[in-house]
Short mmCIF file of C-alpha atoms in Angstrom, two decimals:
data_model
loop_
_atom_site.label_atom_id
_atom_site.label_comp_id
_atom_site.label_asym_id
_atom_site.label_seq_id
_atom_site.Cartn_x
_atom_site.Cartn_y
_atom_site.Cartn_z
CA UNK A 1 -20.51 2.43 -19.43
CA UNK A 2 -18.85 0.11 -21.98
CA UNK A 3 -15.04 0.15 -21.79
CA UNK A 4 -15.26 3.00 -19.32
CA UNK A 5 -11.62 3.98 -18.49
CA UNK A 6 -11.05 5.21 -14.94
CA UNK A 7 -8.54 7.89 -14.16
CA UNK A 8 -5.90 7.76 -11.24
CA UNK A 9 -8.05 10.42 -9.56
CA UNK A 10 -11.07 8.06 -9.56
CA UNK A 11 -8.94 5.15 -8.43
CA UNK A 12 -7.82 7.38 -5.57
CA UNK A 13 -11.42 8.08 -4.51
CA UNK A 14 -12.15 4.34 -4.38
CA UNK A 15 -9.09 3.95 -2.27
CA UNK A 16 -10.15 6.61 0.12
CA UNK A 17 -13.64 4.98 0.45
CA UNK A 18 -12.11 1.58 1.18
CA UNK A 19 -9.66 3.04 3.75
CA UNK A 20 -12.44 5.07 5.46
CA UNK A 21 -14.85 2.12 5.72
CA UNK A 22 -15.39 0.85 9.35
CA UNK A 23 -17.30 -1.81 11.18
CA UNK A 24 -19.67 0.44 13.16
CA UNK A 25 -21.09 -0.58 16.55
CA UNK A 26 -23.76 0.77 18.88
CA UNK A 27 -21.53 3.36 20.53
CA UNK A 28 -21.21 5.30 17.31
CA UNK A 29 -24.74 5.24 15.71
CA UNK A 30 -26.94 8.28 15.78
CA UNK A 31 -30.70 7.79 15.73
CA UNK A 32 -31.09 10.06 12.68
CA UNK A 33 -33.38 8.13 10.30
CA UNK A 34 -32.16 6.91 6.91
CA UNK A 35 -34.38 7.86 4.02
CA UNK A 36 -36.09 4.94 2.34
CA UNK A 37 -34.63 5.95 -1.01
CA UNK A 38 -31.12 5.80 0.48
CA UNK A 39 -31.75 2.31 1.86
CA UNK A 40 -32.93 1.51 -1.67
CA UNK A 41 -29.64 2.85 -3.13
CA UNK A 42 -27.47 0.68 -0.75
CA UNK A 43 -29.58 -2.42 -1.66
CA UNK A 44 -29.24 -1.56 -5.37
CA UNK A 45 -25.45 -1.47 -4.85
CA UNK A 46 -25.82 -5.19 -3.58
CA UNK A 47 -27.39 -6.03 -6.81
CA UNK A 48 -24.24 -4.89 -8.83
CA UNK A 49 -22.19 -7.58 -7.12
CA UNK A 50 -20.76 -10.42 -9.05
CA UNK A 51 -22.57 -13.81 -8.46
CA UNK A 52 -21.67 -17.32 -9.52
CA UNK A 53 -23.48 -18.08 -12.77
CA UNK A 54 -25.20 -14.76 -12.49
CA UNK A 55 -27.46 -16.44 -9.94
CA UNK A 56 -27.95 -13.32 -7.76
CA UNK A 57 -28.86 -15.54 -4.72
CA UNK A 58 -29.19 -12.73 -2.16
CA UNK A 59 -32.27 -11.97 -0.08
CA UNK A 60 -32.66 -9.15 2.44
CA UNK A 61 -35.01 -8.60 5.31
CA UNK A 62 -35.28 -4.97 6.35
CA UNK A 63 -35.90 -4.85 10.15
CA UNK A 64 -37.45 -1.91 12.01
CA UNK A 65 -39.81 -3.66 14.33
CA UNK A 66 -38.67 -3.23 17.95
CA UNK A 67 -39.92 -6.64 19.06
CA UNK A 68 -38.02 -8.50 16.45
CA UNK A 69 -34.93 -6.41 17.11
CA UNK A 70 -35.17 -7.52 20.77
CA UNK A 71 -35.31 -11.19 19.72
CA UNK A 72 -32.07 -10.70 17.78
CA UNK A 73 -30.48 -8.89 20.83
CA UNK A 74 -31.57 -11.97 22.96
CA UNK A 75 -29.84 -14.25 20.51
CA UNK A 76 -26.71 -12.07 20.65
CA UNK A 77 -26.63 -12.05 24.37
CA UNK A 78 -27.04 -15.80 24.54
CA UNK A 79 -24.07 -16.44 22.14
CA UNK A 80 -21.90 -13.60 23.56
CA UNK A 81 -22.15 -14.68 27.17
CA UNK A 82 -20.23 -17.92 26.20
CA UNK A 83 -18.15 -16.48 23.38
CA UNK A 84 -15.99 -14.33 25.73
CA UNK A 85 -14.92 -17.34 27.87
CA UNK A 86 -12.66 -18.55 25.05
CA UNK A 87 -10.24 -15.66 25.54
CA UNK A 88 -7.41 -15.20 28.06
CA UNK A 89 -8.25 -13.50 31.36
CA UNK A 90 -6.55 -10.22 30.13
CA UNK A 91 -8.57 -10.24 26.88
CA UNK A 92 -11.77 -11.04 28.71
CA UNK A 93 -11.30 -7.73 30.60
CA UNK A 94 -11.11 -5.83 27.21
CA UNK A 95 -13.94 -7.95 25.78
CA UNK A 96 -16.26 -7.05 28.57
CA UNK A 97 -15.82 -3.27 27.74
CA UNK A 98 -16.39 -3.71 24.02
CA UNK A 99 -19.72 -2.72 22.47
CA UNK A 100 -20.00 -5.49 19.77
CA UNK A 101 -23.27 -4.73 18.06
CA UNK A 102 -25.65 -1.77 17.33
CA UNK A 103 -28.96 -3.63 16.82
CA UNK A 104 -30.95 -1.26 18.91
CA UNK A 105 -29.02 1.91 18.25
CA UNK A 106 -28.94 1.61 14.36
CA UNK A 107 -32.16 2.91 12.81
CA UNK A 108 -32.16 0.22 10.22
CA UNK A 109 -31.16 -3.44 10.46
CA UNK A 110 -30.86 -5.87 7.52
CA UNK A 111 -30.81 -9.62 7.95
CA UNK A 112 -29.13 -11.19 4.84
CA UNK A 113 -29.83 -14.62 3.64
CA UNK A 114 -28.66 -16.91 0.80
CA UNK A 115 -31.35 -18.55 -1.15
CA UNK A 116 -29.94 -21.35 -3.28
CA UNK A 117 -31.22 -21.63 -6.90
CA UNK A 118 -33.59 -24.62 -7.40
CA UNK A 119 -31.91 -25.17 -10.78
CA UNK A 120 -28.26 -26.05 -11.45
CA UNK A 121 -26.00 -22.90 -11.41
CA UNK A 122 -23.21 -22.47 -13.91
CA UNK A 123 -19.83 -22.55 -12.03
CA UNK A 124 -21.25 -23.89 -8.79
CA UNK A 125 -20.98 -27.66 -9.38
CA UNK A 126 -17.74 -28.38 -7.49
CA UNK A 127 -17.89 -25.38 -5.13
CA UNK A 128 -21.34 -25.08 -3.71
CA UNK A 129 -20.05 -22.43 -1.29
CA UNK A 130 -19.70 -19.97 -4.12
CA UNK A 131 -23.35 -19.27 -3.80
CA UNK A 132 -22.76 -17.93 -0.22
CA UNK A 133 -19.71 -16.13 -1.44
CA UNK A 134 -21.85 -14.22 -4.03
CA UNK A 135 -23.90 -12.96 -1.09
CA UNK A 136 -20.82 -11.78 0.71
CA UNK A 137 -19.65 -9.88 -2.41
CA UNK A 138 -23.04 -8.11 -2.28
CA UNK A 139 -22.50 -7.19 1.33
CA UNK A 140 -19.15 -5.76 0.62
CA UNK A 141 -20.67 -3.56 -2.23
CA UNK A 142 -23.29 -2.38 0.34
CA UNK A 143 -20.70 -1.58 2.93
CA UNK A 144 -18.50 0.47 0.57
CA UNK A 145 -21.59 2.21 -1.03
CA UNK A 146 -23.03 3.02 2.45
CA UNK A 147 -19.62 4.54 3.43
CA UNK A 148 -19.62 6.67 0.22
CA UNK A 149 -23.06 7.95 1.44
CA UNK A 150 -21.47 8.71 4.88
CA UNK A 151 -23.63 5.93 6.36
CA UNK A 152 -22.08 3.51 8.84
CA UNK A 153 -22.57 -0.31 8.67
CA UNK A 154 -21.75 -2.91 11.30
CA UNK A 155 -21.83 -6.72 10.62
CA UNK A 156 -23.02 -8.66 13.69
CA UNK A 157 -21.85 -12.34 13.61
CA UNK A 158 -22.23 -13.27 17.33
CA UNK A 159 -25.63 -14.87 16.49
CA UNK A 160 -27.03 -18.33 16.16
CA UNK A 161 -28.05 -18.91 12.48
CA UNK A 162 -30.87 -21.33 13.33
CA UNK A 163 -32.36 -18.77 15.71
CA UNK A 164 -32.07 -15.98 13.00
CA UNK A 165 -33.94 -18.22 10.48
CA UNK A 166 -36.63 -18.75 13.07
CA UNK A 167 -36.97 -15.05 14.06
CA UNK A 168 -37.39 -14.04 10.43
CA UNK A 169 -39.59 -17.01 9.35
CA UNK A 170 -36.93 -17.89 6.68
CA UNK A 171 -37.82 -20.81 4.43
CA UNK A 172 -36.08 -24.14 5.00
CA UNK A 173 -33.68 -23.72 2.08
CA UNK A 174 -32.57 -20.12 3.03
CA UNK A 175 -29.29 -19.79 4.80
CA UNK A 176 -28.44 -17.01 7.20
CA UNK A 177 -25.35 -15.11 6.19
CA UNK A 178 -25.16 -11.84 8.03
CA UNK A 179 -26.98 -9.27 10.26
CA UNK A 180 -26.20 -5.71 9.30
CA UNK A 181 -26.84 -2.52 11.35
CA UNK A 182 -27.03 0.73 9.46
CA UNK A 183 -27.08 4.34 10.55
CA UNK A 184 -25.45 7.79 10.48
CA UNK A 185 -22.53 7.96 13.00
CA UNK A 186 -21.05 10.49 15.37
CA UNK A 187 -17.63 9.40 14.11
CA UNK A 188 -15.93 7.07 11.72
CA UNK A 189 -12.77 5.91 13.67
CA UNK A 190 -9.49 6.56 12.03
CA UNK A 191 -8.34 2.96 12.75
CA UNK A 192 -10.35 -0.24 13.23
CA UNK A 193 -11.39 -0.26 16.78
CA UNK A 194 -9.69 -3.61 17.46
CA UNK A 195 -6.46 -2.22 16.16
CA UNK A 196 -6.82 0.89 18.27
CA UNK A 197 -7.46 -1.19 21.37
CA UNK A 198 -4.40 -3.46 20.58
CA UNK A 199 -6.69 -6.44 20.40
CA UNK A 200 -5.08 -7.34 17.01
CA UNK A 201 -2.48 -5.70 14.89
CA UNK A 202 -2.61 -4.88 11.20
CA UNK A 203 -0.75 -7.59 9.26
CA UNK A 204 1.58 -6.30 6.49
CA UNK A 205 0.11 -7.61 3.27
CA UNK A 206 3.52 -9.03 2.24
CA UNK A 207 3.13 -11.65 5.15
CA UNK A 208 0.06 -12.96 3.29
CA UNK A 209 1.63 -13.34 -0.18
CA UNK A 210 3.34 -16.44 -1.62
CA UNK A 211 4.89 -16.86 -5.09
CA UNK A 212 3.97 -19.92 -7.20
CA UNK A 213 3.30 -22.12 -4.18
CA UNK A 214 3.41 -22.23 -0.44
CA UNK A 215 6.56 -24.34 -0.39
CA UNK B 1 -9.13 10.03 6.79
CA UNK B 2 -11.02 10.38 10.12
CA UNK B 3 -14.65 11.33 9.58
CA UNK B 4 -13.94 11.82 5.87
CA UNK B 5 -17.29 13.03 4.33
CA UNK B 6 -17.75 11.86 0.73
CA UNK B 7 -19.59 13.93 -1.84
CA UNK B 8 -22.44 12.80 -4.16
CA UNK B 9 -19.89 13.15 -6.96
CA UNK B 10 -17.53 10.68 -5.23
CA UNK B 11 -20.51 8.28 -4.56
CA UNK B 12 -21.26 8.41 -8.27
CA UNK B 13 -17.78 7.34 -9.13
CA UNK B 14 -18.02 4.34 -6.82
CA UNK B 15 -21.31 3.54 -8.48
CA UNK B 16 -19.65 3.72 -11.95
CA UNK B 17 -16.87 1.45 -10.91
CA UNK B 18 -19.27 -1.16 -9.43
CA UNK B 19 -21.45 -1.00 -12.50
CA UNK B 20 -18.52 -1.30 -14.89
CA UNK B 21 -16.93 -4.31 -13.09
CA UNK B 22 -17.14 -7.54 -14.95
CA UNK B 23 -16.18 -11.21 -14.60
CA UNK B 24 -13.51 -11.42 -17.31
CA UNK B 25 -12.75 -14.67 -19.22
CA UNK B 26 -10.05 -15.85 -21.59
CA UNK B 27 -11.67 -14.32 -24.71
CA UNK B 28 -11.15 -10.82 -23.35
CA UNK B 29 -7.70 -10.79 -21.78
CA UNK B 30 -4.68 -9.24 -23.56
CA UNK B 31 -1.20 -10.49 -22.91
CA UNK B 32 0.10 -7.07 -21.87
CA UNK B 33 1.98 -7.65 -18.68
CA UNK B 34 0.74 -6.02 -15.42
CA UNK B 35 3.46 -4.16 -13.44
CA UNK B 36 4.46 -5.78 -10.15
CA UNK B 37 3.64 -2.55 -8.38
CA UNK B 38 0.12 -2.63 -9.79
CA UNK B 39 -0.41 -6.20 -8.57
CA UNK B 40 0.86 -4.92 -5.26
CA UNK B 41 -1.76 -2.21 -5.19
CA UNK B 42 -4.56 -4.69 -5.93
CA UNK B 43 -3.31 -6.93 -3.11
CA UNK B 44 -3.11 -3.85 -0.78
CA UNK B 45 -6.71 -3.16 -1.53
CA UNK B 46 -7.47 -6.72 -0.29
CA UNK B 47 -5.85 -5.83 3.01
CA UNK B 48 -8.35 -2.88 3.45
CA UNK B 49 -11.30 -5.37 3.51
CA UNK B 50 -13.18 -5.99 6.83
CA UNK B 51 -12.40 -9.24 8.60
CA UNK B 52 -14.10 -10.90 11.56
CA UNK B 53 -12.33 -10.03 14.78
CA UNK B 54 -9.72 -8.20 12.59
CA UNK B 55 -8.26 -11.64 11.79
CA UNK B 56 -7.18 -10.74 8.25
CA UNK B 57 -7.17 -14.54 7.42
CA UNK B 58 -6.47 -14.22 3.67
CA UNK B 59 -3.45 -15.69 1.86
CA UNK B 60 -2.56 -15.25 -1.77
CA UNK B 61 -0.37 -17.26 -4.13
CA UNK B 62 0.70 -15.41 -7.19
CA UNK B 63 0.97 -17.71 -10.22
CA UNK B 64 2.99 -17.08 -13.32
CA UNK B 65 4.63 -20.56 -13.84
CA UNK B 66 3.30 -22.25 -16.94
CA UNK B 67 3.51 -25.77 -15.61
CA UNK B 68 1.43 -24.93 -12.52
CA UNK B 69 -1.08 -23.01 -14.67
CA UNK B 70 -1.41 -26.15 -16.80
CA UNK B 71 -2.25 -28.25 -13.69
CA UNK B 72 -4.96 -25.73 -12.91
CA UNK B 73 -6.33 -25.97 -16.42
CA UNK B 74 -6.28 -29.80 -16.14
CA UNK B 75 -8.33 -29.57 -12.95
CA UNK B 76 -10.70 -27.11 -14.63
CA UNK B 77 -11.19 -29.48 -17.71
CA UNK B 78 -11.94 -32.51 -15.38
CA UNK B 79 -14.61 -30.66 -13.48
CA UNK B 80 -15.96 -28.83 -16.48
CA UNK B 81 -16.46 -31.99 -18.53
CA UNK B 82 -19.07 -33.31 -15.98
CA UNK B 83 -20.43 -29.88 -14.90
CA UNK B 84 -22.09 -29.14 -18.25
CA UNK B 85 -24.12 -32.44 -18.11
CA UNK B 86 -26.37 -30.99 -15.47
CA UNK B 87 -27.99 -28.49 -17.84
CA UNK B 88 -30.83 -28.96 -20.35
CA UNK B 89 -29.95 -29.93 -23.96
CA UNK B 90 -30.51 -26.42 -25.12
CA UNK B 91 -28.35 -24.84 -22.40
CA UNK B 92 -25.69 -27.45 -23.11
CA UNK B 93 -25.28 -26.09 -26.58
CA UNK B 94 -24.74 -22.56 -25.21
CA UNK B 95 -22.38 -23.94 -22.50
CA UNK B 96 -20.19 -25.63 -25.11
CA UNK B 97 -19.63 -22.23 -26.76
CA UNK B 98 -18.81 -20.41 -23.48
CA UNK B 99 -15.20 -19.64 -22.55
CA UNK B 100 -15.35 -19.94 -18.74
CA UNK B 101 -11.85 -19.21 -17.62
CA UNK B 102 -8.68 -17.32 -18.66
CA UNK B 103 -6.03 -19.20 -16.84
CA UNK B 104 -3.67 -19.36 -19.74
CA UNK B 105 -4.59 -16.01 -21.28
CA UNK B 106 -4.43 -13.84 -18.16
CA UNK B 107 -0.84 -12.75 -17.45
CA UNK B 108 -1.36 -13.09 -13.61
CA UNK B 109 -3.30 -15.71 -11.69
CA UNK B 110 -3.84 -15.54 -8.05
CA UNK B 111 -5.01 -18.61 -5.91
CA UNK B 112 -6.70 -17.34 -2.81
CA UNK B 113 -6.81 -19.32 0.48
CA UNK B 114 -8.40 -18.84 3.88
CA UNK B 115 -5.95 -19.60 6.79
CA UNK B 116 -7.90 -20.02 10.05
CA UNK B 117 -6.31 -18.38 13.06
CA UNK B 118 -4.76 -20.70 15.63
CA UNK B 119 -6.26 -18.71 18.44
CA UNK B 120 -10.01 -17.89 19.05
CA UNK B 121 -11.27 -15.02 16.95
CA UNK B 122 -13.61 -12.41 18.22
CA UNK B 123 -17.06 -12.76 16.56
CA UNK B 124 -16.39 -16.09 15.03
CA UNK B 125 -17.50 -18.44 17.82
CA UNK B 126 -20.99 -19.27 16.50
CA UNK B 127 -20.42 -18.59 12.81
CA UNK B 128 -17.06 -20.19 11.82
CA UNK B 129 -17.84 -19.42 8.16
CA UNK B 130 -17.19 -15.65 8.84
CA UNK B 131 -13.50 -16.38 8.40
CA UNK B 132 -14.14 -17.47 4.79
CA UNK B 133 -16.49 -14.51 4.24
CA UNK B 134 -13.69 -12.12 5.34
CA UNK B 135 -11.60 -13.50 2.54
CA UNK B 136 -14.37 -13.02 0.07
CA UNK B 137 -14.74 -9.30 1.14
CA UNK B 138 -11.03 -9.00 0.36
CA UNK B 139 -11.63 -10.50 -3.11
CA UNK B 140 -14.46 -7.97 -3.85
CA UNK B 141 -12.19 -5.15 -2.88
CA UNK B 142 -9.54 -6.47 -5.22
CA UNK B 143 -12.13 -6.82 -8.01
CA UNK B 144 -13.31 -3.25 -7.70
CA UNK B 145 -9.81 -1.81 -7.25
CA UNK B 146 -8.55 -3.80 -10.30
CA UNK B 147 -11.56 -2.34 -12.35
CA UNK B 148 -10.65 1.14 -11.20
CA UNK B 149 -7.13 0.52 -12.59
CA UNK B 150 -8.84 -0.73 -15.87
CA UNK B 151 -7.56 -4.21 -15.21
CA UNK B 152 -9.96 -7.19 -15.63
CA UNK B 153 -10.49 -9.90 -13.20
CA UNK B 154 -12.18 -13.38 -13.54
CA UNK B 155 -13.11 -15.68 -10.69
CA UNK B 156 -12.72 -19.40 -11.74
CA UNK B 157 -14.83 -21.74 -9.61
CA UNK B 158 -15.00 -24.77 -11.80
CA UNK B 159 -12.16 -26.39 -9.93
CA UNK B 160 -11.66 -29.11 -7.24
CA UNK B 161 -10.57 -27.47 -3.97
CA UNK B 162 -8.51 -30.50 -2.87
CA UNK B 163 -6.64 -30.47 -6.16
CA UNK B 164 -5.90 -26.81 -5.82
CA UNK B 165 -4.47 -27.30 -2.24
CA UNK B 166 -2.23 -30.04 -3.74
CA UNK B 167 -1.12 -28.00 -6.81
CA UNK B 168 -0.05 -25.14 -4.53
CA UNK B 169 1.37 -27.26 -1.59
CA UNK B 170 -1.13 -25.53 0.70
CA UNK B 171 -0.89 -26.40 4.37
CA UNK B 172 -3.51 -28.78 5.82
CA UNK B 173 -5.35 -26.05 7.69
CA UNK B 174 -5.56 -23.66 4.51
CA UNK B 175 -8.87 -23.70 2.65
CA UNK B 176 -9.10 -22.93 -1.04
CA UNK B 177 -11.56 -20.06 -1.64
CA UNK B 178 -11.01 -18.74 -5.29
CA UNK B 179 -8.80 -18.77 -8.38
CA UNK B 180 -8.50 -15.33 -9.90
CA UNK B 181 -7.26 -14.34 -13.38
CA UNK B 182 -6.05 -10.83 -13.88
CA UNK B 183 -5.09 -8.90 -16.96
CA UNK B 184 -5.78 -6.02 -19.28
CA UNK B 185 -8.72 -6.51 -21.58
CA UNK B 186 -9.69 -5.83 -25.14
CA UNK B 187 -13.15 -4.92 -23.89
CA UNK B 188 -15.28 -4.69 -20.70
CA UNK B 189 -18.65 -5.90 -21.68
CA UNK B 190 -21.56 -3.57 -21.25
CA UNK B 191 -23.70 -6.29 -19.69
CA UNK B 192 -22.61 -9.46 -17.80
CA UNK B 193 -21.99 -11.99 -20.56
CA UNK B 194 -24.50 -14.50 -19.11
CA UNK B 195 -27.23 -11.72 -19.28
CA UNK B 196 -26.23 -10.88 -22.82
CA UNK B 197 -26.50 -14.51 -23.88
CA UNK B 198 -29.90 -14.81 -22.12
CA UNK B 199 -28.45 -17.53 -19.85
CA UNK B 200 -29.87 -15.69 -16.85
CA UNK B 201 -31.81 -12.50 -16.47
CA UNK B 202 -31.10 -9.58 -14.06
CA UNK B 203 -33.40 -9.84 -11.13
CA UNK B 204 -35.07 -6.58 -10.05
CA UNK B 205 -33.67 -5.91 -6.45
CA UNK B 206 -37.21 -5.58 -5.16
CA UNK B 207 -37.80 -9.27 -5.70
CA UNK B 208 -35.01 -9.94 -3.14
CA UNK B 209 -36.28 -7.61 -0.43
CA UNK B 210 -38.66 -8.51 2.46
CA UNK B 211 -39.94 -6.37 5.30
CA UNK B 212 -39.65 -7.34 8.95
CA UNK B 213 -39.90 -11.14 8.02
CA UNK B 214 -40.29 -13.58 5.16
CA UNK B 215 -43.98 -14.23 6.07
#
């Protein structure tokens, strides 16, 4: 692997995987089971992520149990019922029609936690949050790798972190980062659903770029 | 792109890119310039990342100016001089020999900020931190895409966020997330440098996996 030089064709394949990756919700998931070995491959891709001071501070709880899934759905419903009130009347109408999670429909759920190191971590002294960011890099690796296996992944964030820690008996020092739903899909949408529904528009990248400074 | 089905060979290429990605520091960078169009491609890969409520809350400041780079190095040196004191005497000896950034050596630096939306964002009501996490997903896309272009990237976190905001005249509501150094390299190491130096060991992924709950 040392000094492996990639070709433009290989770069193009990565581009296609990135462009075809979608946030998948319950209206797309099939109940086709995912093989244990395939779940293992996706978690192994997480372990290839960069982490601050090589701390590898990610922990994953694989969820299949119906009762526990129902507790997560209850948490989602509590948060979601108030979340929609922050939008305009028009957006609330769209919001009510959106399927925003696939907890029940996805055959596999994964709760992702950040477990801070008990020892000092190189590179984390002035920016403690880089520990959490390492876990997010691992999630993005999983998302891309799952897509390359033609498996959909949806990130559910309409949840109460304290409730998630309680549902999964997480230790005091663990922090809830994300709840992921994984499964095969009937369709990967061509555009992000929120773009397709005109909820948000794609920003040209040039609008996010500054040179030398903001001023 | 709709419903694009990837093959095992394409999945393997993604795996090779993920495995060959490294955190690159100043002792590896070459001063070969990176073409503007190639920097543009890496930033475009950032824009393909997932973001909470499709908010795309990332902002990038491209840095070439020597004076500004020097201000970042000064910030690094201030933080680094105290950071090393937290380690054991033995580790401090290794630490002193580590080159932990490539600010001067890398031909291009990018300061990455999170710019919260002024309007409510779908999916962000109970977990505000998902805005920052979206920016981190964009960084991981950049890191992988740069590697597929045989360009190295190093993430410098030994910095004071408030100083970074000041150096780049960032608006009050912008949050500093990461400082990235990009350049061609003399070598992509076979193993992460901190693994090679026995600073940390690779954790078997099975040690990070729980089933149904932590208990």
